Coordinates of C-alpha atoms in Angstrom, one line a residue:
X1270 CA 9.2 4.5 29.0
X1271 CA 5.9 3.4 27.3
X1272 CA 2.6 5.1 27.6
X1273 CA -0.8 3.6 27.9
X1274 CA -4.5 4.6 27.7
X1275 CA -7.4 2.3 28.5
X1276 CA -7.1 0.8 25.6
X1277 CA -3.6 -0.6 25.4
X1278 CA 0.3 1.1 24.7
X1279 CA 0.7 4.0 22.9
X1280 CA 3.4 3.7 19.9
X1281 CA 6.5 6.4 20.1
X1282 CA 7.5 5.2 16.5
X1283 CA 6.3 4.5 13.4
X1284 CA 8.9 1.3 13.0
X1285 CA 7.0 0.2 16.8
X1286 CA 3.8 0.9 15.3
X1287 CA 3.7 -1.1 12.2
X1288 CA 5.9 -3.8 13.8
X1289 CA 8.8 -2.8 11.0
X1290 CA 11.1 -5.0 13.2
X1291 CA 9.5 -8.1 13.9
X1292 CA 9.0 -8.0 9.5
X1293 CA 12.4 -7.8 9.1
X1294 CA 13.6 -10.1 11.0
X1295 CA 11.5 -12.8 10.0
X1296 CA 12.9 -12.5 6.7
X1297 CA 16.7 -12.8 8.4
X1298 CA 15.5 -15.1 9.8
X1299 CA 15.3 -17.1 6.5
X1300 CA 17.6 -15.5 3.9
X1301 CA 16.9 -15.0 0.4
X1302 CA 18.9 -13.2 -2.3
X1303 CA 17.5 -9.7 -3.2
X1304 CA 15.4 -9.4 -6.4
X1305 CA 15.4 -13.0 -6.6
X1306 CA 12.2 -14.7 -7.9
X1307 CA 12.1 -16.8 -4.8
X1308 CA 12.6 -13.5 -2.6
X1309 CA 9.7 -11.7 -4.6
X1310 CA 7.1 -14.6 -4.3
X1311 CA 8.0 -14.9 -1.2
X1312 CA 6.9 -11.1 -0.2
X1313 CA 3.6 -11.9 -2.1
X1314 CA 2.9 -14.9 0.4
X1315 CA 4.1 -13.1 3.2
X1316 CA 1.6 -10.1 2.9
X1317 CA -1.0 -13.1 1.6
X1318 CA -0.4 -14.0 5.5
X1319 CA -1.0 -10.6 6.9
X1320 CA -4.4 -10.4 4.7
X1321 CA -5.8 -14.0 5.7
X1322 CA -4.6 -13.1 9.6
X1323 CA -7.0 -9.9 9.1
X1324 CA -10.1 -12.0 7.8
X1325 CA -9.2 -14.5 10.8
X1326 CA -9.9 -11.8 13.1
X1327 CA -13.0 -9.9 11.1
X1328 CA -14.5 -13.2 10.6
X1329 CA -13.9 -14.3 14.1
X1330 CA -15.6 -11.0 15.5
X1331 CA -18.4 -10.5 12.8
X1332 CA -19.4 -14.2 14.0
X1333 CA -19.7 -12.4 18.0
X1334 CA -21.8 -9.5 16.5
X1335 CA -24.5 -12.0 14.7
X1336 CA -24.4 -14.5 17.7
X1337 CA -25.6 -11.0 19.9
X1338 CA -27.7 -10.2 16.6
X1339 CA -25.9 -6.9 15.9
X1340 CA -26.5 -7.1 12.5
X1341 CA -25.1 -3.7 11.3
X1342 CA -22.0 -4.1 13.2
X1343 CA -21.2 -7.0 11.6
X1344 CA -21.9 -5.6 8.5
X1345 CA -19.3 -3.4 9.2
X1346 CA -17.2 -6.1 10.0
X1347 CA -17.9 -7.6 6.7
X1348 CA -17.3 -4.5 5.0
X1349 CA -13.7 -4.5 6.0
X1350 CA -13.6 -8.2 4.7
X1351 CA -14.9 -7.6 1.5
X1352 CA -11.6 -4.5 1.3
X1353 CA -9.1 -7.2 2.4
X1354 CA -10.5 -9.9 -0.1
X1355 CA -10.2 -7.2 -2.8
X1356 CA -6.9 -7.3 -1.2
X1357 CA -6.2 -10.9 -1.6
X1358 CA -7.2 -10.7 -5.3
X1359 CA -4.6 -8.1 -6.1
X1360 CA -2.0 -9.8 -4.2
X1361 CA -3.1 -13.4 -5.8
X1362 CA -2.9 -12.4 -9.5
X1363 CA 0.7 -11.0 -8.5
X1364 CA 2.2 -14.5 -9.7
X1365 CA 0.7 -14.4 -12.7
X1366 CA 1.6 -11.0 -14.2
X1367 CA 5.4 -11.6 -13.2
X1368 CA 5.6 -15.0 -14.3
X1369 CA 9.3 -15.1 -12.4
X1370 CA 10.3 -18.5 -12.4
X1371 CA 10.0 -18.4 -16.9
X1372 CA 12.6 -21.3 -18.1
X1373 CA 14.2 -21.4 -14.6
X1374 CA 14.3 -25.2 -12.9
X1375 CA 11.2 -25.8 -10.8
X1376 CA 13.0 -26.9 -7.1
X1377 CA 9.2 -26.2 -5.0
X1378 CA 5.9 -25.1 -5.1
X1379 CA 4.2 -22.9 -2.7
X1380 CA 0.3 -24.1 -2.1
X1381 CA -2.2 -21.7 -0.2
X1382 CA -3.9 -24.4 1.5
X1383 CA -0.9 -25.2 3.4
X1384 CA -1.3 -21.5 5.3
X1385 CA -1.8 -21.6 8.7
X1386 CA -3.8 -18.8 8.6
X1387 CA -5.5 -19.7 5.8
X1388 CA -6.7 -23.0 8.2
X1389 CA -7.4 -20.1 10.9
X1390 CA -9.8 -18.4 8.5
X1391 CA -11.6 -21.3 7.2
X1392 CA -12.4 -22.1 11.0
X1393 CA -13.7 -18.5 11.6
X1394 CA -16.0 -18.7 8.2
X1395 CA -17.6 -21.9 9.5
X1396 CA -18.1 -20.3 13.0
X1397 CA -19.7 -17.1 11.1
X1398 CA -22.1 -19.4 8.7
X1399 CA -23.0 -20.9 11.8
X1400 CA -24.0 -18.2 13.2
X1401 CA -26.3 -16.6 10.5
X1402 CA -27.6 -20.2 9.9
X1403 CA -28.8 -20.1 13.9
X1404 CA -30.5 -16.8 13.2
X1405 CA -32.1 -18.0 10.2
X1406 CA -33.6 -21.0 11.7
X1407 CA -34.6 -19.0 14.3
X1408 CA -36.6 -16.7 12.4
X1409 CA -34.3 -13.6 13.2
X1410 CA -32.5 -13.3 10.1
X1411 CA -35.4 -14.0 7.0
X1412 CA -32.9 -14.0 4.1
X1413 CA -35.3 -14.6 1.4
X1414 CA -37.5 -11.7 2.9
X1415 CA -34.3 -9.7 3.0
X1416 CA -33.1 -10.7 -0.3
X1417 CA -36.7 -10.0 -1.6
X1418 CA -37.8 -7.0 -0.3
X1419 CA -34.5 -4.8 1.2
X1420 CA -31.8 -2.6 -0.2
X1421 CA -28.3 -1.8 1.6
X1422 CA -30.2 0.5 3.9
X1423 CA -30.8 -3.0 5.8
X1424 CA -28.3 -3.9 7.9
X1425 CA -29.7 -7.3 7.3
X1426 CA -29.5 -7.6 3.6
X1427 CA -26.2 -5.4 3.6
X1428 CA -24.5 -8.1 5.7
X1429 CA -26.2 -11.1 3.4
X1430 CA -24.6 -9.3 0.5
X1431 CA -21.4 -8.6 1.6
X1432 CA -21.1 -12.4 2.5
X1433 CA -22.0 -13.7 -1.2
X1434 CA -19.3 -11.6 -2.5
X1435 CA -16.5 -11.9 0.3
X1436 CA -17.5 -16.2 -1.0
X1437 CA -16.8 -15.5 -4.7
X1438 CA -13.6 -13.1 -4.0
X1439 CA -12.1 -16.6 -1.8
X1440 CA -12.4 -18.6 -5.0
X1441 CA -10.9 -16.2 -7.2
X1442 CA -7.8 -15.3 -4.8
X1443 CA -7.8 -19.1 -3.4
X1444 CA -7.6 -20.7 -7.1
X1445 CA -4.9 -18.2 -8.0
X1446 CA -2.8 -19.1 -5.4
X1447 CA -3.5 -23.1 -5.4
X1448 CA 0.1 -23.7 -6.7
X1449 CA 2.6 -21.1 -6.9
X1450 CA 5.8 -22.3 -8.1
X1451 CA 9.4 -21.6 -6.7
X1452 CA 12.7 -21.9 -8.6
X1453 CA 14.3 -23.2 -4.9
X1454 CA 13.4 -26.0 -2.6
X1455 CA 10.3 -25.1 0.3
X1456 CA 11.2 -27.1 3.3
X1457 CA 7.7 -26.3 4.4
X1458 CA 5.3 -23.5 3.7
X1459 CA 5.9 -22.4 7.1
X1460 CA 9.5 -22.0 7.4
X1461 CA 9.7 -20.7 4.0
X1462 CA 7.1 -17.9 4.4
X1463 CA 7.7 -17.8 8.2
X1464 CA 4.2 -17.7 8.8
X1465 CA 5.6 -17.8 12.7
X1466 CA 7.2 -13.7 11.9
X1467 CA 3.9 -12.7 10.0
X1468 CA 1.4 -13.7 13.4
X1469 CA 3.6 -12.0 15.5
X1470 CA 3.6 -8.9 13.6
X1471 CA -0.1 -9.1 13.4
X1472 CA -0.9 -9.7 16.8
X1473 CA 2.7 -7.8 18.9
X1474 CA 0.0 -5.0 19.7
X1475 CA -3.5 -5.3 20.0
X1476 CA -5.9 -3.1 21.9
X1477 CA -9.2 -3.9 24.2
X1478 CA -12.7 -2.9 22.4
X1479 CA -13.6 -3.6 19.4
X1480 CA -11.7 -1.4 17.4
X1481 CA -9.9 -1.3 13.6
X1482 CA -6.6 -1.3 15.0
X1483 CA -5.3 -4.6 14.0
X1484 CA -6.7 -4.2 10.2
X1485 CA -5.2 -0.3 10.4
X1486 CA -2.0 -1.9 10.7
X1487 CA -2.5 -4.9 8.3
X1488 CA -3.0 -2.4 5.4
X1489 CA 0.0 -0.7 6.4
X1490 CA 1.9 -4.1 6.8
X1491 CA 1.2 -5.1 3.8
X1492 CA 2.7 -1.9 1.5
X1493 CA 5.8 -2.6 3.9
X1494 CA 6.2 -5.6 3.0
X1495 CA 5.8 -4.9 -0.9
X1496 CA 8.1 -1.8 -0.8
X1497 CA 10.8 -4.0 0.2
X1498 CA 11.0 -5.8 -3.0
X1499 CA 10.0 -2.9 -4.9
X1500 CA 13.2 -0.4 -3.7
X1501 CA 15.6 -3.9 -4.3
X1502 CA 14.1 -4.0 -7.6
X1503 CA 14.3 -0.5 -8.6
X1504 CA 17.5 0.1 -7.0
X1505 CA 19.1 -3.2 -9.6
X1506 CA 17.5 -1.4 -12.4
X1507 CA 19.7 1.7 -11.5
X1508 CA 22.4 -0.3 -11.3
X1509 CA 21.7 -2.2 -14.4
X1510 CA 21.0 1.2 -16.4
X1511 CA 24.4 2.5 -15.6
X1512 CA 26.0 -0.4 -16.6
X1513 CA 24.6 -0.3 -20.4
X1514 CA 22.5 -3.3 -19.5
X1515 CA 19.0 -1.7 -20.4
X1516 CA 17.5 -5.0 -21.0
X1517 CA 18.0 -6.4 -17.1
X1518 CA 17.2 -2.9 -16.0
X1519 CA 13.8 -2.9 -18.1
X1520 CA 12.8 -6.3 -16.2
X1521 CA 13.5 -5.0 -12.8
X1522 CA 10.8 -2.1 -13.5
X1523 CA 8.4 -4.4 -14.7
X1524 CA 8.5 -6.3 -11.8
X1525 CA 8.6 -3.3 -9.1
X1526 CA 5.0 -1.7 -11.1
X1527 CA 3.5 -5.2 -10.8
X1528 CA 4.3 -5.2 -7.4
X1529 CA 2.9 -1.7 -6.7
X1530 CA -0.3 -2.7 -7.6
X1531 CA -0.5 -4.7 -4.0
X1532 CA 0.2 -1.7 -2.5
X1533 CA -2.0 0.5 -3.8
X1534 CA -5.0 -2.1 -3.0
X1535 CA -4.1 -1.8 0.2
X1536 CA -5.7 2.1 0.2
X1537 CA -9.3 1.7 -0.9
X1538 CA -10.3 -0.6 2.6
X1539 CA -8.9 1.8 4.5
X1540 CA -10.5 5.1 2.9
X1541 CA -13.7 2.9 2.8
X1542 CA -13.6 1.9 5.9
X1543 CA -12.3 3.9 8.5
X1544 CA -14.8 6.6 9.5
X1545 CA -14.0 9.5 11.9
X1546 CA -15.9 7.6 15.2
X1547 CA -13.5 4.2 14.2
X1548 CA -10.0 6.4 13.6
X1549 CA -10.8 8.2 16.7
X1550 CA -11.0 5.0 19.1
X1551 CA -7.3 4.1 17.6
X1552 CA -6.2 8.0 17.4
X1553 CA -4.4 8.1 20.5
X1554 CA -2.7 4.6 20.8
X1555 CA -0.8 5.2 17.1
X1556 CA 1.3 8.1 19.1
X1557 CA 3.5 10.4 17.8
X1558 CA 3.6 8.3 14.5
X1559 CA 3.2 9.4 11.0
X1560 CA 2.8 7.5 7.3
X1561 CA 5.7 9.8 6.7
X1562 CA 7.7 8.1 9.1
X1563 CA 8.1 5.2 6.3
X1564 CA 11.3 4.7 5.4
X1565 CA 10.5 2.0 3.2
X1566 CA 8.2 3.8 1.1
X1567 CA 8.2 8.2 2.1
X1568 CA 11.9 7.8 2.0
X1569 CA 13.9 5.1 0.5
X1570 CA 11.1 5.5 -2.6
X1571 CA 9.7 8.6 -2.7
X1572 CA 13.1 10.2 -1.7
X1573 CA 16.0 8.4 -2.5
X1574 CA 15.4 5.7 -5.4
X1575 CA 12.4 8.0 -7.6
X1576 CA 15.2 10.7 -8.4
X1577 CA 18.3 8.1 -8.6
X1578 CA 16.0 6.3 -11.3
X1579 CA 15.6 9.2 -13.4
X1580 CA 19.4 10.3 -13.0
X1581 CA 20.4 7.2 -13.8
X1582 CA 18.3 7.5 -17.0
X1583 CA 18.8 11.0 -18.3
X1584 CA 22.6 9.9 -17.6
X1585 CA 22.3 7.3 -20.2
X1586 CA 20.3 9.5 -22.6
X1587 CA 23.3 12.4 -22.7
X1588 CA 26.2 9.8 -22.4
X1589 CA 28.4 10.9 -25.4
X1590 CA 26.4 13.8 -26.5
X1591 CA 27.7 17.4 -25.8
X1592 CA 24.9 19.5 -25.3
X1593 CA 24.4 23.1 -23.5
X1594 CA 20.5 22.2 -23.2
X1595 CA 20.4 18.6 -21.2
X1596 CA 16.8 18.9 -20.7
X1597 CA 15.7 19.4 -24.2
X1598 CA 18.3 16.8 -25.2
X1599 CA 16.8 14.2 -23.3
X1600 CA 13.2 15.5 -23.9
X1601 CA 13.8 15.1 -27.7
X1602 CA 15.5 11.7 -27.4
X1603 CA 12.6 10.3 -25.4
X1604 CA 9.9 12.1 -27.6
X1605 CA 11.5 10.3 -31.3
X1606 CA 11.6 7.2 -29.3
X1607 CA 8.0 7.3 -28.5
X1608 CA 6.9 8.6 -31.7
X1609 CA 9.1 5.4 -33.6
X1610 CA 9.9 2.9 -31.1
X1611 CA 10.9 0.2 -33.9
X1612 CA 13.4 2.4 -35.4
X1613 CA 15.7 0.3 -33.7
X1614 CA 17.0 -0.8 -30.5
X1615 CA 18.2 1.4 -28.9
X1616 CA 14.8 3.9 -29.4
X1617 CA 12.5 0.7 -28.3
X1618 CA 14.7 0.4 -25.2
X1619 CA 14.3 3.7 -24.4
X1620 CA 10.7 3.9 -25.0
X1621 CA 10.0 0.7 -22.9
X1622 CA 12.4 2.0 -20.0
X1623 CA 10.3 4.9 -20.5
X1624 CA 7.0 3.9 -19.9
X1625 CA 7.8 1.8 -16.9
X1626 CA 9.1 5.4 -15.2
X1627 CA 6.1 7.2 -16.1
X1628 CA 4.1 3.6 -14.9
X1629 CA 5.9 4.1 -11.5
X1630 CA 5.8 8.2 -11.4
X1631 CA 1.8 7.5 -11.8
X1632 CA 1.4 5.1 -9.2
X1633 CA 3.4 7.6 -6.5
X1634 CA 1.6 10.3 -7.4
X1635 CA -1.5 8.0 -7.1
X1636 CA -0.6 7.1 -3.7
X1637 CA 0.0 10.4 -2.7
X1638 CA -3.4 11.5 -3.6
X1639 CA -5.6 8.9 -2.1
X1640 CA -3.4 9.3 1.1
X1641 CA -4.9 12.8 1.6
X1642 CA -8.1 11.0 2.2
X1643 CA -7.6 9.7 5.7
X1644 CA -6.4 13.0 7.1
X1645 CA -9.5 14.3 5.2
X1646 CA -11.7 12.0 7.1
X1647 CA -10.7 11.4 10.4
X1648 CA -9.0 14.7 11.3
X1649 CA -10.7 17.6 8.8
X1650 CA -9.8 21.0 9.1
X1651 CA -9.3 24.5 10.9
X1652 CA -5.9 23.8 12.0
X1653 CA -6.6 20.1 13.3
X1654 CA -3.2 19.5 15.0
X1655 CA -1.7 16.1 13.5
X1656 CA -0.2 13.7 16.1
X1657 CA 3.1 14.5 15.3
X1658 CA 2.6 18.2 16.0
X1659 CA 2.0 20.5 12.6
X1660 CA -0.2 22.6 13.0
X1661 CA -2.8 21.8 10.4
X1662 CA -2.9 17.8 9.6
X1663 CA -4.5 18.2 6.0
X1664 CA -2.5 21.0 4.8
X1665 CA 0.7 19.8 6.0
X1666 CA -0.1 16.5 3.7
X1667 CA -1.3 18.3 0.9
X1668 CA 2.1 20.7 0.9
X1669 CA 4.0 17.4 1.2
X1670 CA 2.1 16.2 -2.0
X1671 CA 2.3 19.1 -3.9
X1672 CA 5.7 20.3 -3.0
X1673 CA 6.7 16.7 -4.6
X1674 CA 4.7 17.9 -7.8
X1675 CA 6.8 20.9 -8.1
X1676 CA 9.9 19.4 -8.0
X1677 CA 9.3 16.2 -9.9
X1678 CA 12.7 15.3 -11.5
X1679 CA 11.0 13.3 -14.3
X1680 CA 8.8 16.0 -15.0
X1681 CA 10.6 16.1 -18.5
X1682 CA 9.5 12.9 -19.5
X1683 CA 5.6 13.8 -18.8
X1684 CA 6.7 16.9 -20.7
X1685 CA 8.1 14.8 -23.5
X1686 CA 5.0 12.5 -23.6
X1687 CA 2.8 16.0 -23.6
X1688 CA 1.3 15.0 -19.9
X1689 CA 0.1 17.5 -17.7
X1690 CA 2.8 20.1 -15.8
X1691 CA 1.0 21.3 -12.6
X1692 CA 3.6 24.1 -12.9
X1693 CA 2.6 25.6 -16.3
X1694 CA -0.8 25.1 -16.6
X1695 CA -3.8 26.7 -15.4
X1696 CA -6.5 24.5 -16.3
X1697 CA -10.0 25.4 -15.6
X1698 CA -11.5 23.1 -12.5
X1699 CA -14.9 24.0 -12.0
X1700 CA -15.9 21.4 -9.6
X1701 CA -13.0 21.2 -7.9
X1702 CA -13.1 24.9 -7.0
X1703 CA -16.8 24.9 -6.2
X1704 CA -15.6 21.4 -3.6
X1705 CA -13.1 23.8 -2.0
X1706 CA -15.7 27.0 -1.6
X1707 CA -17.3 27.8 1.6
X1708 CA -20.9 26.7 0.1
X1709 CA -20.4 23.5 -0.5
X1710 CA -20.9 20.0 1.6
X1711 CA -17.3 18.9 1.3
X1712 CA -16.2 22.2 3.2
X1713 CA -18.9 21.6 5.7
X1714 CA -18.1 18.2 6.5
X1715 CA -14.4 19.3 6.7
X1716 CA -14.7 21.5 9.5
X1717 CA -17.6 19.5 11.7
X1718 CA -14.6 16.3 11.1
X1719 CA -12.3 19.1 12.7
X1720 CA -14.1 20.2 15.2
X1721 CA -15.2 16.9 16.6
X1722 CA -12.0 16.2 16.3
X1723 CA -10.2 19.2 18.3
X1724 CA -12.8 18.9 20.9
X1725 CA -12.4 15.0 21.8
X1726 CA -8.4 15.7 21.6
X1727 CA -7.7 18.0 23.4
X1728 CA -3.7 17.3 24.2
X1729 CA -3.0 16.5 20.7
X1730 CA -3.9 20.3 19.6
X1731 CA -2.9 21.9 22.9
X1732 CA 0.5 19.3 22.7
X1733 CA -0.4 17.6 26.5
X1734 CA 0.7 14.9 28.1
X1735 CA 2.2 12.0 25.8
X1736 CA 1.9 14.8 22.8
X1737 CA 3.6 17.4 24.7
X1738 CA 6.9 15.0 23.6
X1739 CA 8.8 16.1 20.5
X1740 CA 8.6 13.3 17.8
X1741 CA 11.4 11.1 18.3
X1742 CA 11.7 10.3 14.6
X1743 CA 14.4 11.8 12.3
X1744 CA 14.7 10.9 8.8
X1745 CA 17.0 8.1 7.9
X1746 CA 20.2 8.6 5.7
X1747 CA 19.8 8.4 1.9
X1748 CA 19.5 5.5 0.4
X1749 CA 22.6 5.6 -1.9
X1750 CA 22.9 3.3 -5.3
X1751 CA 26.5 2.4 -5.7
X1752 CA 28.0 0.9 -9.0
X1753 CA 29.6 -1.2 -6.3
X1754 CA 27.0 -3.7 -6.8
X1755 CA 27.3 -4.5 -10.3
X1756 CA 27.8 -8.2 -10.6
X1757 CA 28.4 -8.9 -14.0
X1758 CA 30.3 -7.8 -17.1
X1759 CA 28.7 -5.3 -19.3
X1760 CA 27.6 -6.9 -22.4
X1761 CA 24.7 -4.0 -23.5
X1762 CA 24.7 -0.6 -24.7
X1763 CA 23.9 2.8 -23.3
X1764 CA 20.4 4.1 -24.1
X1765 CA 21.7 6.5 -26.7
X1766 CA 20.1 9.8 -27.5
X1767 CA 21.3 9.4 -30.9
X1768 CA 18.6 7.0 -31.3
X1769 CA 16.6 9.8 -32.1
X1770 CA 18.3 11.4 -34.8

């Protein structure tokens, strides 16, 4: 049985939410081999979709808001552009730090122009230059005067500048992906990408008003979308590691961190963007949903593939050494790599495997941290009940973060690269501690965000209504690596610790 406010349906699950299901079946729907290039730059395009569907719609809305001449709520509008063409400029320059197809036979090409929702977008910029051109023939909008005379305290001049960079952004992200080759044959652009899937997870759920909703979503589609490729990758680079084939497993890595970069743009419009009024008139419609509810990235990544990685790797390390001290073992054996990587190959191996772990431990911790700042912003504190039901929204995301700290299983390679151990040390933070003391603005604003908050949801704390439901979600099962998918003969070594004798 679904729920509904005034403003539409009310998710029961993340998966519902996010429209997890309509993603994955619109790539079943056109099959491509896991960690394949063609599988990879396919993702990119896919989430390039879900962006230019996002700037359809904020262009499409802005052009409303200057037509009515509600200048600063288009600025908004624009403001949220500007985040997703940041967006697109990550996601565009994705192609060009994997380089996948390499020496591979060029079969297709993939060409940005050919997006249908590129063609949507273009539309919706012509309709908003329209618009501001009406206003400035009319004498409403003075852009020289603006451009002249005004800072970003003018709505005016905000929007204007906004515009000029959202312009130069489309020519950086639009050149990038002009041609994108493919090592198989496109039938179309369309059915390749299935640009049909990536609409309908865009628009499955909207809501009346003008709300955030859709670009909420979009952000969160996006990552989704990434992750898949990401935990494939990863999960070959376990299997590769295991089977003394360092070299394949190195590559996989590489191409997971590249791709993580997409989702961590994906953070920063949100952050940005979404202020406590905007989350508020979505707050109710996202349910008894949580970002923890991804399986994709809280648990198949965070959980499952994170620790598998480093098992996988410390297993190598030991393999053949007897040793009553693993940890120091292994701590040694990455520390003489690092410190003489060209000693030979099976230290430079090492060392390289190494750094793409760290490169991957720093971008989940990174997530992690500017996660904390929606919860910080839209819900603040004094036991602001989350949707799901714990009793305090921020603290419950901050234990979640720091209990992963504490039990970080590649803590011992931060400790053989002398990086911080949140464990051991007790590092002066001045302004850190002054942020968190009752005197200062940050605390202030933390518990007027809270009680604003309480007060215009009432049966989320007091767990009413559609909240008075227990959450429906339950984690999924692990996300097991077998050996079982190895597909070729071994012909590497193991990453030896006696590399660093």
């Amino acid at each position: 049985m679904s729920y509904y406010n005034e403003r539409g349906v009310i998710a029961e699950q993340y998966s519902e939410l996010q429209a997890i299901s309509v993603l994955d079946e619109a790539r079943r729907s056109y099959p491509l081999a896991p960690t394949s290039p063609e599988s990879t730059i396919r993702a990119i395009f896919q989430a390039v979709e879900i962006a230019l569907l996002n700037l359809e719609d904020l262009l499409s809305r802005a052009a409303v808001d200057v037509q009515q001449r509600r200048f600063g709520r288009a600025a908004v509008k624009m403001s949220w552009a500007r985040g997703f063409h940041q967006v697109m400029v990550h996601l565009s320059l994705l192609p060009h730090q994997l380089g996948l197809v390499g020496d591979s036979e060029v079969a297709g090409m993939l060409k940005v122009s050919d997006s249908p929702a590129l063609r949507a977008y273009s539309q919706a910029l012509r309709r908003f230059d329209f618009a501001i051109s009406q206003c400035a023939n009319s004498s409403e909008l003075q852009i020289e005067k603006s451009l002249a005379e005004e800072s970003l305290d003018s709505n005016e001049l905000r929007l204007l500048h906004l515009t000029r960079i959202c312009s130069h952004e489309t020519t950086v992200w639009e050149r990038n992906l002009a041609t994108v080759h493919v090592p198989v044959e496109v039938p179309s652009y369309e059915k390749f990408v299935v640009t049909g899937g990536m609409r309908d997870a865009v628009y499955d759920r909207v809501l009346e008003g003008d709300t955030f909703f859709t670009q909420f979503r979009g952000l969160h589609q996006i990552p989704e979308i990434l992750c898949v490729e990401i935990n494939d990758r990863i999960e070959r680079a376990i299997v590769e590691i295991g089977a003394s084939r360092p070299h394949a497993a190195y590559k996989h890595l590489r191409y997971a961190n590249i791709l993580s970069d997409g989702i961590l743009a994906s953070l920063p419009p949100m952050t940005d963007n979404l202020v406590t009024s905007d989350y508020h008139n979505i707050r109710e419609n996202l349910g008894l949903t949580s970002g923890s509810h991804s399986v994709n990235l809280h648990f198949h990544l965070f959980r499952d593939l994170y620790q598998q990685l480093w098992d996988a790797l410390a297993d190598s390390i030991v393999r053949g050494h007897a040793s009553d001290d693993r940890i120091g073992l292994i701590e040694t054996a990455i520390r003489h790599a690092a410190q003489d990587p060209d000693r030979d190959g099976d230290a430079f191996l090492l060392n390289l495997l190494a750094n793409e772990c760290l490169q991957l431990r720093s971008f989940i911790a990174t997530w992690r941290d500017e996660h904390l700042q929606l919860p910080r912003n839209n819900l603040g504190s004094n036991r602001t009940r989350s949707l799901t039901g714990s009793l305090d929204a921020i603290k419950a995301v901050k234990g979640m973060r720091d209990a992963a700290r504490a039990k970080d299983p590649m803590q011992p390679l931060a400790n053989a690269r002398r990086l911080l151990d949140d464990r051991a040390t007790q590092a002066s933070r001045p302004i850190t501690e002054y942020l968190q003391n009752a005197d200062s603005l940050d605390t202030r604003l933390a518990d007027a965000t809270g009680s604003v908050t309480q007060q215009r949801f009432h049966d989320v704390q007091a767990r009413l209504g559609v909240f008075a439901k227990e959450c429906p979600f339950s984690p999924p099962p692990r996300r097991v690596v077998s050996s079982d998918k190895i597909s070729e003969p071994s012909t590497g070594c193991p990453v030896r610790s006696g590399s660093a004798k």
